[in-house]
Coordinates of N, CA and C in Angstrom, one line a residue:
M27 N -33.7 6.0 4.0 CA -32.3 5.6 4.1 C -31.5 6.7 3.3
P28 N -30.3 7.1 3.9 CA -29.5 8.1 3.3 C -28.9 7.6 1.9
R29 N -28.8 8.6 1.0 CA -28.2 8.3 -0.3 C -26.8 8.9 -0.4
Y30 N -25.8 8.2 -1.0 CA -24.5 8.7 -1.1 C -24.1 8.6 -2.6
Y31 N -23.3 9.6 -3.0 CA -22.8 9.7 -4.4 C -21.3 9.5 -4.5
F32 N -21.0 8.6 -5.4 CA -19.6 8.2 -5.6 C -19.0 8.8 -6.8
H33 N -18.5 10.0 -6.7 CA -17.9 10.7 -7.9 C -16.5 10.3 -8.1
L34 N -16.1 10.4 -9.4 CA -14.8 10.0 -9.8 C -14.0 11.3 -10.2
R35 N -12.9 11.6 -9.5 CA -12.1 12.8 -9.8 C -10.7 12.4 -10.3
N36 N -10.3 13.0 -11.4 CA -8.9 12.9 -11.8 C -8.3 14.3 -11.8
T37 N -7.1 14.4 -12.4 CA -6.4 15.7 -12.4 C -7.1 16.7 -13.3
H38 N -8.0 16.3 -14.2 CA -8.6 17.2 -15.1 C -10.2 17.3 -14.9
D39 N -10.8 16.3 -14.5 CA -12.3 16.2 -14.5 C -12.9 15.7 -13.3
L40 N -14.2 15.9 -13.1 CA -15.0 15.3 -12.1 C -16.2 14.7 -12.8
V41 N -16.3 13.3 -12.7 CA -17.4 12.6 -13.2 C -18.4 12.3 -12.1
L42 N -19.6 12.9 -12.2 CA -20.6 12.8 -11.2 C -21.4 11.5 -11.3
D43 N -21.7 11.0 -10.1 CA -22.5 9.8 -10.0 C -24.0 10.4 -9.9
P44 N -24.8 10.3 -10.9 CA -26.1 10.9 -10.9 C -27.1 10.2 -10.0
D45 N -26.9 8.9 -9.8 CA -27.9 8.1 -9.1 C -27.6 7.9 -7.6
G46 N -26.4 7.7 -7.3 CA -26.0 7.4 -5.9 C -26.5 6.0 -5.4
K47 N -26.2 5.7 -4.2 CA -26.6 4.4 -3.6 C -27.0 4.7 -2.2
E48 N -28.0 3.9 -1.7 CA -28.5 4.0 -0.3 C -27.8 3.1 0.6
Y49 N -27.4 3.6 1.7 CA -26.7 2.8 2.8 C -27.3 3.1 4.1
S50 N -27.7 2.1 4.9 CA -28.2 2.3 6.2 C -27.1 2.4 7.2
V51 N -25.9 1.8 6.9 CA -24.8 1.8 7.8 C -23.6 2.6 7.1
R52 N -23.3 3.7 7.8 CA -22.3 4.6 7.2 C -20.9 3.9 7.0
S53 N -20.6 2.9 7.9 CA -19.3 2.3 7.8 C -19.1 1.5 6.5
Q54 N -20.2 1.2 5.8 CA -20.1 0.5 4.5 C -19.6 1.4 3.4
I55 N -19.7 2.7 3.5 CA -19.4 3.6 2.5 C -17.9 3.6 2.0
N56 N -17.0 3.5 3.0 CA -15.6 3.5 2.7 C -15.2 2.2 1.9
D57 N -15.8 1.1 2.3 CA -15.6 -0.2 1.6 C -16.1 -0.2 0.2
E58 N -17.3 0.5 0.0 CA -17.9 0.6 -1.3 C -17.0 1.5 -2.2
A59 N -16.5 2.5 -1.6 CA -15.6 3.4 -2.4 C -14.4 2.7 -2.9
I60 N -13.8 1.9 -2.0 CA -12.6 1.1 -2.4 C -13.0 0.1 -3.5
R61 N -14.2 -0.6 -3.4 CA -14.6 -1.5 -4.4 C -14.8 -0.8 -5.8
E62 N -15.4 0.4 -5.7 CA -15.6 1.2 -6.9 C -14.3 1.5 -7.6
A63 N -13.3 2.0 -6.8 CA -12.0 2.3 -7.3 C -11.3 1.1 -8.0
R64 N -11.4 -0.1 -7.3 CA -10.8 -1.3 -7.8 C -11.5 -1.8 -9.1
A65 N -12.8 -1.6 -9.2 CA -13.5 -1.9 -10.4 C -13.0 -1.1 -11.6
I66 N -12.8 0.2 -11.4 CA -12.3 1.1 -12.4 C -10.9 0.7 -12.8
I67 N -10.1 0.4 -11.8 CA -8.7 0.0 -12.0 C -8.7 -1.3 -12.8
S68 N -9.5 -2.2 -12.5 CA -9.6 -3.5 -13.2 C -9.9 -3.3 -14.7
A69 N -10.9 -2.4 -15.0 CA -11.2 -2.1 -16.4 C -10.0 -1.4 -17.1
D70 N -9.4 -0.5 -16.4 CA -8.2 0.1 -16.9 C -7.1 -0.8 -17.3
V71 N -6.9 -1.8 -16.4 CA -5.8 -2.8 -16.7 C -6.1 -3.6 -18.0
L72 N -7.4 -3.9 -18.2 CA -7.7 -4.5 -19.5 C -7.4 -3.7 -20.7
E73 N -7.4 -2.4 -20.5 CA -7.1 -1.4 -21.6 C -5.6 -1.2 -21.7
G74 N -4.8 -1.6 -20.7 CA -3.4 -1.5 -20.7 C -2.8 -0.3 -20.1
F75 N -3.6 0.5 -19.4 CA -3.1 1.8 -18.8 C -3.9 2.0 -17.5
V76 N -3.2 2.2 -16.4 CA -3.8 2.6 -15.1 C -3.3 3.9 -14.6
D77 N -4.3 4.8 -14.4 CA -4.0 6.1 -13.8 C -4.3 6.1 -12.3
L78 N -3.3 6.1 -11.5 CA -3.5 6.1 -10.1 C -3.7 7.5 -9.5
D79 N -3.6 8.5 -10.3 CA -3.9 9.8 -9.9 C -5.4 10.2 -10.0
Q80 N -6.2 9.3 -9.6 CA -7.7 9.4 -9.5 C -8.1 9.1 -8.1
K81 N -9.4 9.5 -7.8 CA -9.9 9.1 -6.6 C -11.4 9.1 -6.6
I82 N -12.0 8.3 -5.7 CA -13.5 8.3 -5.5 C -13.8 9.2 -4.4
E83 N -14.6 10.2 -4.6 CA -15.1 11.1 -3.6 C -16.6 10.8 -3.3
V84 N -16.9 10.5 -2.0 CA -18.2 10.2 -1.7 C -18.9 11.4 -1.0
Y85 N -20.0 11.8 -1.5 CA -20.8 12.9 -0.9 C -22.1 12.4 -0.4
D86 N -22.6 13.0 0.6 CA -24.0 12.7 1.0 C -25.0 13.5 0.3
E87 N -26.3 13.4 0.6 CA -27.4 14.1 -0.1 C -27.3 15.6 0.1
N88 N -26.6 16.1 1.1 CA -26.4 17.5 1.3 C -25.1 18.1 0.7
E89 N -24.5 17.2 -0.2 CA -23.2 17.6 -0.8 C -22.1 17.8 0.1
V90 N -22.1 17.1 1.2 CA -21.0 17.1 2.2 C -20.1 15.9 1.9
L91 N -18.8 16.2 1.7 CA -17.8 15.2 1.5 C -17.7 14.2 2.7
I92 N -17.9 12.9 2.4 CA -17.9 11.9 3.5 C -16.5 11.3 3.5
C93 N -16.0 10.9 2.4 CA -14.6 10.3 2.3 C -14.1 10.4 0.9
S94 N -12.8 10.3 0.8 CA -12.1 10.4 -0.5 C -11.1 9.3 -0.5
I95 N -11.2 8.4 -1.5 CA -10.3 7.3 -1.6 C -9.4 7.4 -2.9
P96 N -8.1 7.7 -2.7 CA -7.2 7.8 -3.8 C -7.0 6.3 -4.4
F97 N -6.9 6.2 -5.7 CA -6.7 4.9 -6.3 C -5.5 4.3 -5.8
S98 N -4.5 5.1 -5.5 CA -3.2 4.5 -5.0 C -3.4 3.8 -3.6
R99 N -4.4 4.1 -2.9 CA -4.7 3.4 -1.6 C -5.6 2.3 -1.8
A100 N -6.2 2.1 -3.0 CA -7.2 1.0 -3.2 C -6.5 -0.3 -3.6
V101 N -5.3 -0.2 -4.1 CA -4.6 -1.4 -4.5 C -3.1 -1.4 -4.0
R102 N -2.5 -2.5 -3.9 CA -1.1 -2.7 -3.6 C -0.4 -3.2 -4.8
I103 N 0.6 -2.5 -5.2 CA 1.3 -2.9 -6.4 C 2.7 -3.4 -6.0
S104 N 3.1 -4.5 -6.5 CA 4.4 -5.0 -6.2 C 5.1 -5.4 -7.5
G105 N 6.4 -5.6 -7.4 CA 7.2 -6.0 -8.5 C 8.3 -5.0 -8.8
S106 N 9.4 -5.4 -9.3 CA 10.5 -4.5 -9.5 C 10.4 -3.8 -10.9
D107 N 9.6 -4.3 -11.8 CA 9.6 -3.7 -13.2 C 8.3 -2.9 -13.3
S108 N 8.2 -1.8 -12.6 CA 6.9 -1.0 -12.6 C 6.9 0.0 -13.7
D109 N 8.0 0.2 -14.5 CA 8.0 1.2 -15.6 C 7.6 0.7 -16.9
G110 N 7.2 -0.6 -17.0 CA 6.6 -1.2 -18.2 C 7.6 -1.6 -19.2
S111 N 8.9 -1.6 -18.9 CA 9.9 -2.1 -19.9 C 10.2 -3.6 -19.7

């Protein structure tokens, strides 16, 4: 079964996924990348700061980029007071 690596990239760093995950159906990868982004965003919310200038980049075993999910596409934000005041 193919293994895919879900790396986290922000404006300064790339955090590598050393273990990866196996998927038999490639269509599941995009959904998993969105779930990964949302999990990180959820943890960030608990800390009081969310950086939407991050993304999950998924690579296959041959280091080929399969998909890239910006955090800004992983969630929908609504409300008129988005500046925190």
